[in-house]
Short mmCIF file of C-alpha atoms and ligand atoms in Angstrom, two decimals:
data_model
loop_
_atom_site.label_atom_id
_atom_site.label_comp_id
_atom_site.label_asym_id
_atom_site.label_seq_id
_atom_site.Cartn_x
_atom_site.Cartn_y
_atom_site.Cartn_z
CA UNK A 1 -29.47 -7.44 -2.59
CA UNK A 2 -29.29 -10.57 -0.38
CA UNK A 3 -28.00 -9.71 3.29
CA UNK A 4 -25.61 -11.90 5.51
CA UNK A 5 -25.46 -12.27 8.79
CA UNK A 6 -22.26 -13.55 10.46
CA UNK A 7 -23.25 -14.39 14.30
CA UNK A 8 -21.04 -15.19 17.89
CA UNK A 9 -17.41 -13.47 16.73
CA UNK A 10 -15.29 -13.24 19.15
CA UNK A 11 -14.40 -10.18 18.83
CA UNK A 12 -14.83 -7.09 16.00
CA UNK A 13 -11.80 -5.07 15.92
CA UNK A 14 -11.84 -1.34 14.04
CA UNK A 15 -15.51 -0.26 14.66
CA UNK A 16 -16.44 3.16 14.72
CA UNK A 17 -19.99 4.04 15.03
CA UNK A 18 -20.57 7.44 13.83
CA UNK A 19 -18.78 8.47 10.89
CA UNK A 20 -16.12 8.81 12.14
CA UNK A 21 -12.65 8.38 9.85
CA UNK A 22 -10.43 10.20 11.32
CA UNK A 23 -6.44 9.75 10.70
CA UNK A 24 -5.06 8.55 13.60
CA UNK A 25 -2.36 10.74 15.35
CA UNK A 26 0.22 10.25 18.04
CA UNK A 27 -1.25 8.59 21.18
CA UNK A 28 -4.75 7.99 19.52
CA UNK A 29 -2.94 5.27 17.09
CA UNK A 30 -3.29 2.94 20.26
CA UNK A 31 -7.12 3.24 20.34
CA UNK A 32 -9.15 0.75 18.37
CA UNK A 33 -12.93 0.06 18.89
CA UNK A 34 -13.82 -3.42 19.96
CA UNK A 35 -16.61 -5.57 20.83
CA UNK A 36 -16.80 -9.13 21.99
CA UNK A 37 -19.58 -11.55 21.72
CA UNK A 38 -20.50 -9.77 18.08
CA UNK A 39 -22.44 -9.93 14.99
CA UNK A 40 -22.24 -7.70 11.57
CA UNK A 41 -25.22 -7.68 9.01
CA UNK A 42 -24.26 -6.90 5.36
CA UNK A 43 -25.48 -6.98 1.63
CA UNK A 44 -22.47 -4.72 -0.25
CA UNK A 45 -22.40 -2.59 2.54
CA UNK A 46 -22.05 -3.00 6.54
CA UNK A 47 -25.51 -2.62 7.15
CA UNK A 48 -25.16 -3.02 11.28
CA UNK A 49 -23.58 -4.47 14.01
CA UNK A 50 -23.54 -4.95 17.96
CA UNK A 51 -23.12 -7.50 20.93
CA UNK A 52 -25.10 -10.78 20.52
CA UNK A 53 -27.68 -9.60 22.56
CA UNK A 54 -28.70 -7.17 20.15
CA UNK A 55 -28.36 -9.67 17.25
CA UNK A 56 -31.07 -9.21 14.69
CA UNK A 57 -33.05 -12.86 14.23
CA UNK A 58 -33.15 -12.72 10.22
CA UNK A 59 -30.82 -12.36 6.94
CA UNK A 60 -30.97 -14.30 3.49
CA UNK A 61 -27.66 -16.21 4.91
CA UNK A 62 -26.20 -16.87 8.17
CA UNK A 63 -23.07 -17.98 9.50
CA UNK A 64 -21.44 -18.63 12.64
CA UNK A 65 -18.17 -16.80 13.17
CA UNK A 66 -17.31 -18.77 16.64
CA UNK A 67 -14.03 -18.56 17.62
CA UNK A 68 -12.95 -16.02 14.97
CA UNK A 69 -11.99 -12.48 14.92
CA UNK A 70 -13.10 -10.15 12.28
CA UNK A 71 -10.78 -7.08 11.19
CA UNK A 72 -11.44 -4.72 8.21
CA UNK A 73 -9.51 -5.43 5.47
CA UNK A 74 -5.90 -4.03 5.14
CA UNK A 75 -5.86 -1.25 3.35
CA UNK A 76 -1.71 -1.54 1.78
CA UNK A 77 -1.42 2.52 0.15
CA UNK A 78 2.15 1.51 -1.82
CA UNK A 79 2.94 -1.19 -4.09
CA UNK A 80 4.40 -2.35 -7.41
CA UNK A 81 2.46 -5.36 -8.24
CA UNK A 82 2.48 -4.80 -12.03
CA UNK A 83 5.91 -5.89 -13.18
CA UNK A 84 7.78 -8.94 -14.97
CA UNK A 85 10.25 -11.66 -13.72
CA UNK A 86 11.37 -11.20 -10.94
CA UNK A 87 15.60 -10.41 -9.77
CA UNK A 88 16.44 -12.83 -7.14
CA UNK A 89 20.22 -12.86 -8.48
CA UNK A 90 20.27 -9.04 -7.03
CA UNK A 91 19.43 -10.30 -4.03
CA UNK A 92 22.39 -13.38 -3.87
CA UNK A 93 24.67 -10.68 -4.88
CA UNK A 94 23.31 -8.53 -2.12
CA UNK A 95 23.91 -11.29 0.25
CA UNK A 96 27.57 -11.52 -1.02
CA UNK A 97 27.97 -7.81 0.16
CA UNK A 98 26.92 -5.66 -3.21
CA UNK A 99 24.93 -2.90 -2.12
CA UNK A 100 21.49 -1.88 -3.82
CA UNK A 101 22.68 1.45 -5.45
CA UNK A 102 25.75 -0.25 -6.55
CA UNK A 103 23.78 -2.90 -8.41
CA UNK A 104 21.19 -0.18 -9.81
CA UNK A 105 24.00 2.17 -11.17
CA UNK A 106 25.91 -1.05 -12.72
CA UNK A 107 22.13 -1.41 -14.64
CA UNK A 108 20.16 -3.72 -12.20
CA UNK A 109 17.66 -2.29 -9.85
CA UNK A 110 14.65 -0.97 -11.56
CA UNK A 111 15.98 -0.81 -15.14
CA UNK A 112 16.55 -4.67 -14.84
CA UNK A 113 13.14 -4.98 -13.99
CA UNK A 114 12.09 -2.37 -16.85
CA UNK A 115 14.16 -3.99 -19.64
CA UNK A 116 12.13 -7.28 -18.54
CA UNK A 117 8.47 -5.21 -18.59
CA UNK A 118 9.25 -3.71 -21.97
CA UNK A 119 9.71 -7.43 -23.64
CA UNK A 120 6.70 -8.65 -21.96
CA UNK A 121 3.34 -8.17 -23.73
CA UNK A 122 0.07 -6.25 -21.46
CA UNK A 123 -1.98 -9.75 -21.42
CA UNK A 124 0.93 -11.23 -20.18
CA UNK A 125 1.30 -8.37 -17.10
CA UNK A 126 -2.41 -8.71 -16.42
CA UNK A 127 -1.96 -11.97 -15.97
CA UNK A 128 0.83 -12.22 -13.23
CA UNK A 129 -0.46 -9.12 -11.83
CA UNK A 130 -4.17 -10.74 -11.28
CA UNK A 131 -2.34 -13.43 -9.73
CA UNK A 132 -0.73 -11.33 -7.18
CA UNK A 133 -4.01 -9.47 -6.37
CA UNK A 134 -5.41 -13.06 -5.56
CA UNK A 135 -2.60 -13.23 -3.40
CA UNK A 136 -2.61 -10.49 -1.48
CA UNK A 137 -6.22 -10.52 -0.94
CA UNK A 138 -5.32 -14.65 0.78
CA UNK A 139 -3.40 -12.24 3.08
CA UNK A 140 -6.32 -9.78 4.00
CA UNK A 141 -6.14 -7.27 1.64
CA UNK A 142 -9.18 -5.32 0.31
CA UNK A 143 -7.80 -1.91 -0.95
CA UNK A 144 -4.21 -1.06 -2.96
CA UNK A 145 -2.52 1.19 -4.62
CA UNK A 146 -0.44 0.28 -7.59
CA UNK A 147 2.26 2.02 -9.07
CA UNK A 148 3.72 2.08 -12.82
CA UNK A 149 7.51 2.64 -13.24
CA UNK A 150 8.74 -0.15 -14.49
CA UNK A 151 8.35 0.54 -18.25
CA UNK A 152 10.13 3.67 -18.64
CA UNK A 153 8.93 4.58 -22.56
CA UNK A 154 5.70 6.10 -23.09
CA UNK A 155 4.18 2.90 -24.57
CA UNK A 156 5.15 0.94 -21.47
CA UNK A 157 4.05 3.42 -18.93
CA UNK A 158 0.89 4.16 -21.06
CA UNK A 159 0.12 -0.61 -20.60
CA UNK A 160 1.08 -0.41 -17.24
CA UNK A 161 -1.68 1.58 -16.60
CA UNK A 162 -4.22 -0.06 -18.76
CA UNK A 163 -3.54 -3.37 -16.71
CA UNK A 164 -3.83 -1.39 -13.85
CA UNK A 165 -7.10 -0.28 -15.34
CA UNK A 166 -7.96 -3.71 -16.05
CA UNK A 167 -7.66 -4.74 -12.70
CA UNK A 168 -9.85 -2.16 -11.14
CA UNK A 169 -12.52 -3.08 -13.42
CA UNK A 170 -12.23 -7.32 -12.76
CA UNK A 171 -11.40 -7.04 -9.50
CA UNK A 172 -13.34 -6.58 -5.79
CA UNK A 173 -10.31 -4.65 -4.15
CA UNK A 174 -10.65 -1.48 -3.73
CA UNK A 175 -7.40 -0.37 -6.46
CA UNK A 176 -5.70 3.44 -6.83
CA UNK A 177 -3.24 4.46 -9.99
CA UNK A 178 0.07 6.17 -9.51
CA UNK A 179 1.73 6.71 -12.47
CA UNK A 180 5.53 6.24 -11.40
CA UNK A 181 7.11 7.54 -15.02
CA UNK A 182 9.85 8.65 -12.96
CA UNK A 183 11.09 6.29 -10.84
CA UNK A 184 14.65 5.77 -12.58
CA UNK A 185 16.64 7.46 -15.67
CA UNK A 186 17.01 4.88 -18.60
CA UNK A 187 20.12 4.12 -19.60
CA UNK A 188 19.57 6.23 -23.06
CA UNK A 189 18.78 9.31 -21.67
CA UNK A 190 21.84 9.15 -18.66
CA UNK A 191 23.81 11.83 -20.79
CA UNK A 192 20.84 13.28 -21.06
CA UNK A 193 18.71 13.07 -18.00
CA UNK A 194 16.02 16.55 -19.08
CA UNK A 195 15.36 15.22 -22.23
CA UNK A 196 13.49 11.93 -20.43
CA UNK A 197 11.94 14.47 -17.93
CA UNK A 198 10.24 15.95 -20.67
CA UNK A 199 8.85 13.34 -22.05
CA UNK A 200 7.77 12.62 -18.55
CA UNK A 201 6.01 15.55 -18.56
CA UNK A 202 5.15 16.84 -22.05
CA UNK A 203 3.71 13.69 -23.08
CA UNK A 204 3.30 10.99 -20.44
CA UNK A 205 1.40 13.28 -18.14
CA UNK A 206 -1.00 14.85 -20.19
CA UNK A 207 -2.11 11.64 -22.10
CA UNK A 208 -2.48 10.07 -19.02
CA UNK A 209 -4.39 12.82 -17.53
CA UNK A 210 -6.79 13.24 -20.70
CA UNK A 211 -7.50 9.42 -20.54
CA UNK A 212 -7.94 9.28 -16.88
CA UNK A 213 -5.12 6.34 -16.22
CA UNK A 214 -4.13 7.24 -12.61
CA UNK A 215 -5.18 8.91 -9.77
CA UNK A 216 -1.73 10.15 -8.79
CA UNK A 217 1.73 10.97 -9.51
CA UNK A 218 4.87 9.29 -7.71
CA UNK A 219 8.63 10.27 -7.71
CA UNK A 220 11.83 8.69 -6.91
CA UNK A 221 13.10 11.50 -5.29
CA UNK A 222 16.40 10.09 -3.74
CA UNK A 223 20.51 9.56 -4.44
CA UNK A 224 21.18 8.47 -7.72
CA UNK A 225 17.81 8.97 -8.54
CA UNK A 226 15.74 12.32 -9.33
CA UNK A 227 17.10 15.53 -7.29
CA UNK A 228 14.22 17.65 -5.14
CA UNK A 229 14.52 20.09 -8.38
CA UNK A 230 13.54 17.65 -11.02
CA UNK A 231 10.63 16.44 -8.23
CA UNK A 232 9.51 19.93 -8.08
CA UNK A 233 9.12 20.53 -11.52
CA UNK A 234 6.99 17.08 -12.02
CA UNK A 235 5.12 17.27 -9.47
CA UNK A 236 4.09 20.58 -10.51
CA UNK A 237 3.33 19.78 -13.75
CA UNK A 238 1.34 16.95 -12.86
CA UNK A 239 -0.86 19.22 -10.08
CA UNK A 240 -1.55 21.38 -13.21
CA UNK A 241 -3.33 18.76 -15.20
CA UNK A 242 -5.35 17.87 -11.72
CA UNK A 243 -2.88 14.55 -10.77
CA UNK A 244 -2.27 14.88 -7.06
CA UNK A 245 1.22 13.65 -5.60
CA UNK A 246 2.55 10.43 -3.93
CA UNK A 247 6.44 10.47 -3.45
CA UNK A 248 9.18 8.09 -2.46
CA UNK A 249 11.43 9.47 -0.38
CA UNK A 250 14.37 9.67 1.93
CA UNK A 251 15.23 5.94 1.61
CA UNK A 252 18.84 6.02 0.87
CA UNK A 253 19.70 9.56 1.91
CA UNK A 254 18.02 12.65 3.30
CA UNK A 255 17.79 13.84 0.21
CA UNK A 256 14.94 16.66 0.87
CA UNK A 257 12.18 14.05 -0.39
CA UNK A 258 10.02 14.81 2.67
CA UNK A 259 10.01 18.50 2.17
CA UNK A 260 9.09 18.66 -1.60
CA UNK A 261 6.57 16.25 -1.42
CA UNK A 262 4.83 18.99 1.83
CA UNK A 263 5.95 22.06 -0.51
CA UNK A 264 3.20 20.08 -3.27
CA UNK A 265 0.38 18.91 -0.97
CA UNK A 266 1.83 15.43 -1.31
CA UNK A 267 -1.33 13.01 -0.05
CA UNK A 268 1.47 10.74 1.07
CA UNK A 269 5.59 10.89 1.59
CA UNK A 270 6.96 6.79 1.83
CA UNK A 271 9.87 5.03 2.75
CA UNK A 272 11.31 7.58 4.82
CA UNK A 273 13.89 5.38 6.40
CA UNK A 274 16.96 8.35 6.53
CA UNK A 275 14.81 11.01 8.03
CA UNK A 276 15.44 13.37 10.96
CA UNK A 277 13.54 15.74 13.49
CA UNK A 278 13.69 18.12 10.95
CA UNK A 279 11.20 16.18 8.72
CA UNK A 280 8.94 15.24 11.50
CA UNK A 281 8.46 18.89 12.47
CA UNK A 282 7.72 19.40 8.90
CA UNK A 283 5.37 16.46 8.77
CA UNK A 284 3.88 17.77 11.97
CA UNK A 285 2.26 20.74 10.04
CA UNK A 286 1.32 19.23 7.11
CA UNK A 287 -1.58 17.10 6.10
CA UNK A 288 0.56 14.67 4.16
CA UNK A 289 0.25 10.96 5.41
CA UNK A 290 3.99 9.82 6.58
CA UNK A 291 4.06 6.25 5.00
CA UNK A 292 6.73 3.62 6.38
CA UNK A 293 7.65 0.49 4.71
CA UNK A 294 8.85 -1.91 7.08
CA UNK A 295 9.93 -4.78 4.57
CA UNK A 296 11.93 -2.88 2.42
CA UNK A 297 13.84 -2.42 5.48
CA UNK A 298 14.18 -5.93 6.58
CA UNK A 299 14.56 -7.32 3.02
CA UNK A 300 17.84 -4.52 1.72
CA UNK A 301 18.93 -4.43 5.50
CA UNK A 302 18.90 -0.91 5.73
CA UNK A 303 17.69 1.28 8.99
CA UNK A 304 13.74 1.10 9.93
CA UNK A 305 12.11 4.61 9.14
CA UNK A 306 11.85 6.22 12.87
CA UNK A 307 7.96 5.33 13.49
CA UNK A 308 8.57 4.76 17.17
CA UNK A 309 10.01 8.33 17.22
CA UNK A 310 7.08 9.43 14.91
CA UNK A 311 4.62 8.84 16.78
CA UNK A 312 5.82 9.68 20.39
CA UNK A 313 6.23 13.19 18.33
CA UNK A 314 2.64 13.48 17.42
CA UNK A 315 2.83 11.93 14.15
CA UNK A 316 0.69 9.65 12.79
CA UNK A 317 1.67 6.68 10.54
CA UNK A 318 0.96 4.64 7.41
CA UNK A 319 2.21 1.42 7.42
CA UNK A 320 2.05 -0.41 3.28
CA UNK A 321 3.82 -3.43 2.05
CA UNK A 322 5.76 -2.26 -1.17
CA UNK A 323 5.02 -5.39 -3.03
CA UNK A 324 7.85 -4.76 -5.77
CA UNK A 325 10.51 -7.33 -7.34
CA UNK A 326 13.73 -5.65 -5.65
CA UNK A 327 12.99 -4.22 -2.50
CA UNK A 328 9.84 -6.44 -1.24
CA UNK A 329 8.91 -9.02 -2.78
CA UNK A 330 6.14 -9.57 -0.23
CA UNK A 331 2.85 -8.57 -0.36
CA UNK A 332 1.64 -9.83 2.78
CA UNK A 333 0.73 -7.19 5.13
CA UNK A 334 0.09 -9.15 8.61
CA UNK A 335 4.15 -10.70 8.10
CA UNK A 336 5.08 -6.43 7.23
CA UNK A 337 2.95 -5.50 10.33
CA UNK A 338 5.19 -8.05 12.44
CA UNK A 339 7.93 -6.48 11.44
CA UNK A 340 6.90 -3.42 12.46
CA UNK A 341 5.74 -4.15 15.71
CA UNK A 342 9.59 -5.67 16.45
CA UNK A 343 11.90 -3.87 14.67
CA UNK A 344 9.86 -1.10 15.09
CA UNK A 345 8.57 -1.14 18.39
CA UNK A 346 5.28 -0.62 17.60
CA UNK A 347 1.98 -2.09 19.52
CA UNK A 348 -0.08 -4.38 17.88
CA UNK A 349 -2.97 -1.38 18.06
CA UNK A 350 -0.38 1.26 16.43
CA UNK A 351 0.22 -1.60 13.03
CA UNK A 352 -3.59 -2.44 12.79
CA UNK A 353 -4.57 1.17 12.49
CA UNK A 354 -1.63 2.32 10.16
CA UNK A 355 -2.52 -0.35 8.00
CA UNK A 356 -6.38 0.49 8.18
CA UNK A 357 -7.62 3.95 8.75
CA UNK A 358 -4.52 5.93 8.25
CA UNK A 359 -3.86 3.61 5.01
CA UNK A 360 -7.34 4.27 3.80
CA UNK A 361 -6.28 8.21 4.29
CA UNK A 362 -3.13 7.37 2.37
CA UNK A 363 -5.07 6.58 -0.63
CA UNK A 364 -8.12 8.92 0.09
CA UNK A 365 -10.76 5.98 0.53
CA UNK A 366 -11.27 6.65 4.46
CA UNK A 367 -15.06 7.11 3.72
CA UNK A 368 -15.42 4.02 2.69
CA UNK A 369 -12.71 1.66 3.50
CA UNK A 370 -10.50 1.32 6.35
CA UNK A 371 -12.82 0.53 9.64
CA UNK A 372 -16.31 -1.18 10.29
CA UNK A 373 -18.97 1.43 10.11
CA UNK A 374 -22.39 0.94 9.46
CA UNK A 375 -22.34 2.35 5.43
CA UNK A 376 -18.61 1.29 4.61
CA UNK A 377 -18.04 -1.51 1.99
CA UNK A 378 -18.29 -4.98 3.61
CA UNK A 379 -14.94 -5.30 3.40
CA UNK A 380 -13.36 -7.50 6.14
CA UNK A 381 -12.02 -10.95 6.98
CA UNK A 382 -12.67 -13.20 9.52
CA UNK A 383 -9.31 -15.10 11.33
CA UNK A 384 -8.90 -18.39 11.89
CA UNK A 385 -9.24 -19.74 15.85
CA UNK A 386 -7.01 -17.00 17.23
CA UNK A 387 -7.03 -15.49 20.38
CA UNK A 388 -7.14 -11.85 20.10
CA UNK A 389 -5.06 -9.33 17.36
CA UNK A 390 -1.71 -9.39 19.16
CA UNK A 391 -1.55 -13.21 18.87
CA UNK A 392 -1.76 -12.11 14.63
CA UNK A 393 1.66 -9.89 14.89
CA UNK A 394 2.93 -12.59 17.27
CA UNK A 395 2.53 -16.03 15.68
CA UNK A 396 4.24 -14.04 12.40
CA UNK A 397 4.48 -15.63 8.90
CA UNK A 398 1.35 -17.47 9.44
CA UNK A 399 -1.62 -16.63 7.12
CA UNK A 400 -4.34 -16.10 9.94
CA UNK A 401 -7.07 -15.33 7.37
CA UNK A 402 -9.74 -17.51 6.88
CA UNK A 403 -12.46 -15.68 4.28
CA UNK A 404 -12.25 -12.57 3.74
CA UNK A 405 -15.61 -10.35 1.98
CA UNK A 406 -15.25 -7.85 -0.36
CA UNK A 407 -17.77 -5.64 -1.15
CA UNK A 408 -19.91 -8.22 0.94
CA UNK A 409 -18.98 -10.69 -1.37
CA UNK A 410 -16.66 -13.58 -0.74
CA UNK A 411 -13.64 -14.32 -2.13
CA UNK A 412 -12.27 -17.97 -2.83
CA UNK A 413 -9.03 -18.51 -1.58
O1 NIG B 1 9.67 1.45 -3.41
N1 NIG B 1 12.59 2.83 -4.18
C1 NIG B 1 12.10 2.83 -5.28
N2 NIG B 1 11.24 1.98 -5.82
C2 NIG B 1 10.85 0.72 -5.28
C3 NIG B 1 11.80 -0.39 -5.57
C4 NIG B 1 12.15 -0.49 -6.96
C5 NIG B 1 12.95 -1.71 -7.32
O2 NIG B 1 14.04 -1.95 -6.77
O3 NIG B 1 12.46 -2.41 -8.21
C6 NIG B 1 10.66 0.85 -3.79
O4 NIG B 1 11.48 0.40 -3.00
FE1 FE B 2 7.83 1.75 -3.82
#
């Protein structure tokens, strides 16, 4: 395997140099490791790296990273990036005062988008959804989870998947599965809501399961969507054929999300915009990453989940874009990080290692991905001629990125 060796960085932001991957909690979300004056020596892995001084004098290929930064590459633990057409009437109307439930329960919302994935044919999907993976890894992205839940029938949830599956195998980001079968009721089962749930679970599940389509399972546990009972029993059901949980919750009410995602060893509770102390003590003894998601705040101007709050409790935080058609249609993490850092109030440190280290944690890659350590994937990018990593979160909306490696190999913007 051919090495490369990037020389004179400015600076190297996320090292660790033991094995250290952690999760980052409370106060220690400020720390980051950095060295100035730097070079990194890869071939698919971060072989080593160090101050100039220590630079090593040979590789197959070496470049000069003057007056660049290099960051490992985001690691962005929720998104939707498999669906079809996209619902920017839903957001006019939004601007014109309609609300987002009262557009989903007059059949917008998610069953717009599902109507739209069900007439759209899998090569068709793979294709818009590659082209958002190219897009998001422009923006600095090397690892993503992807959710299904916009096809509602078995036969769409069962080619969501696939593409899913399809992208994993063409693609150099790092890519988890959540199967997301209940994310909304369709409209033919409304009179009828246990009759979907069982196909949910009597024949979604265990097909997906025996064919190995996802890595987890995701509800909508919310208002207007499915109650903390119906959660319960499908999250259960999916533990039993070895599918680990993921779960939205708490973004438009407290609807007891947080705590039935804990009760079933959720890896990671998101959205969390309507949450109290009561779910941050609960958080507080659980392992389950607490996963905020800044733009769907900014974008359906609804309250910011409390990170601020969060973390001055002890917490620590995920921070992911939730690339979707009706609440974010953004996948660029650096512009969601920005948004963090001032609606939020969180430091530029806090963002970078949400969306890093504790991201890699929220999709259980944080032996691998998520900081630069000797052994990881060579995943990272290299800035353009930027000061430092504040000046990233502060000049928002500007792509920073200027080639980013994955898996030591780079990608062409
Ligand atoms: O994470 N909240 C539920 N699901 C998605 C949005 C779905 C949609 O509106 O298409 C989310 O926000
Ligand atoms: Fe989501």
């Amino acid at each position: 395997m051919r090495t490369t060796l990037i020389k004179n960085i400015k600076s190297i932001y996320g090292i660790t140099n033991n094995a250290d991957n952690a999760f980052k909690k409370g106060h220690q979300m400020k720390n980051v490791g950095i060295i100035h004056d730097a070079y990194i020596l890869f071939d698919t892995k971060i072989l080593e790296f160090g101050p100039m001084s220590d630079c090593p004098d040979r590789a197959d290929n070496i470049l000069d990273g003057s007056d660049s930064i290099l960051l490992p590459a985001w690691c962005d633990s929720h998104s939707h990036i498999v669906f079809a057409g996209s619902r920017e009437n839903e957001f006019v109307l939004r601007l014109q005062g309609k609300t987002y439930e009262e557009i989903a329960k007059s059949g917008g919302g998610i069953l717009n988008s599902a109507e739209k994935l069900q007439k759209t044919r899998p090569e068709d999907l793979y294709r818009d959804a590659h082209k958002r993976l190219n897009e998001v890894i422009s923006y600095g992205t090397g690892a993503i989870e992807i959710k299904s839940g916009y096809g509602l029938t078995f036969e769409s949830e069962i080619n969501m998947l696939k593409v899913i599956r399809l992208l994993k195998e063409n693609s150099d980001v790092e890519i988890k599965a959540t199967f997301l079968g209940a994310h909304a009721i369709p409209k033919q089962y409304a009179a009828d809501r246990n009759a979907y749930i069982r196909i949910v679970t009597e024949e979604m599940l265990p097909y997906i399961a025996t064919n190995n389509l996802a890595d987890y399972c995701d509800v909508f546990c919310d208002e207007g969507f499915y109650t903390v009972d119906e959660t319960d029993h499908i999250l259960q059901k999916a533990a039993n054929l070895g599918l680990k949980a993921k779960i939205h919750a708490n973004e438009l009410a407290n609807s007891g999300g947080v705590q039935v995602g804990i009760k079933n060893n959720a890896v990671s509770v998101d959205h969390l915009e309507r949450i109290g102390m009561e779910e941050i003590e609960c958080l507080k003894h659980s392992d389950t990453v607490p996963t905020a998601l800044p733009n769907v705040s900014f974008f359906l101007n609804i309250p910011y989940a409390p990170c601020r709050q969060m973390i001055d409790a002890g917490l620590g935080i995920a921070l992911a874009t939730d690339y979707n058609p009706g609440s974010s249609p953004s996948g660029n993490m650096a512009l969601m990080m920005a948004i963090a850092c001032h609606q939020m109030k969180l430091t530029p440190e806090e963002v970078f290692n949400a969306a890093t280290i504790n991201g890699a944690h929220a999709m259980e890659i944080q032996n691998t991905h998520g900081s630069i350590t000797v052994g990881k994937a060579a995943s990272f990018f290299l800035t353009d001629n930027i000061p430092n990593l504040a000046y990233m979160f502060y000049h928002f909306g500007a792509n920073h990125i200027q080639n980013i490696w994955l898996n030591g190999k780079i990608q062409n913007k």
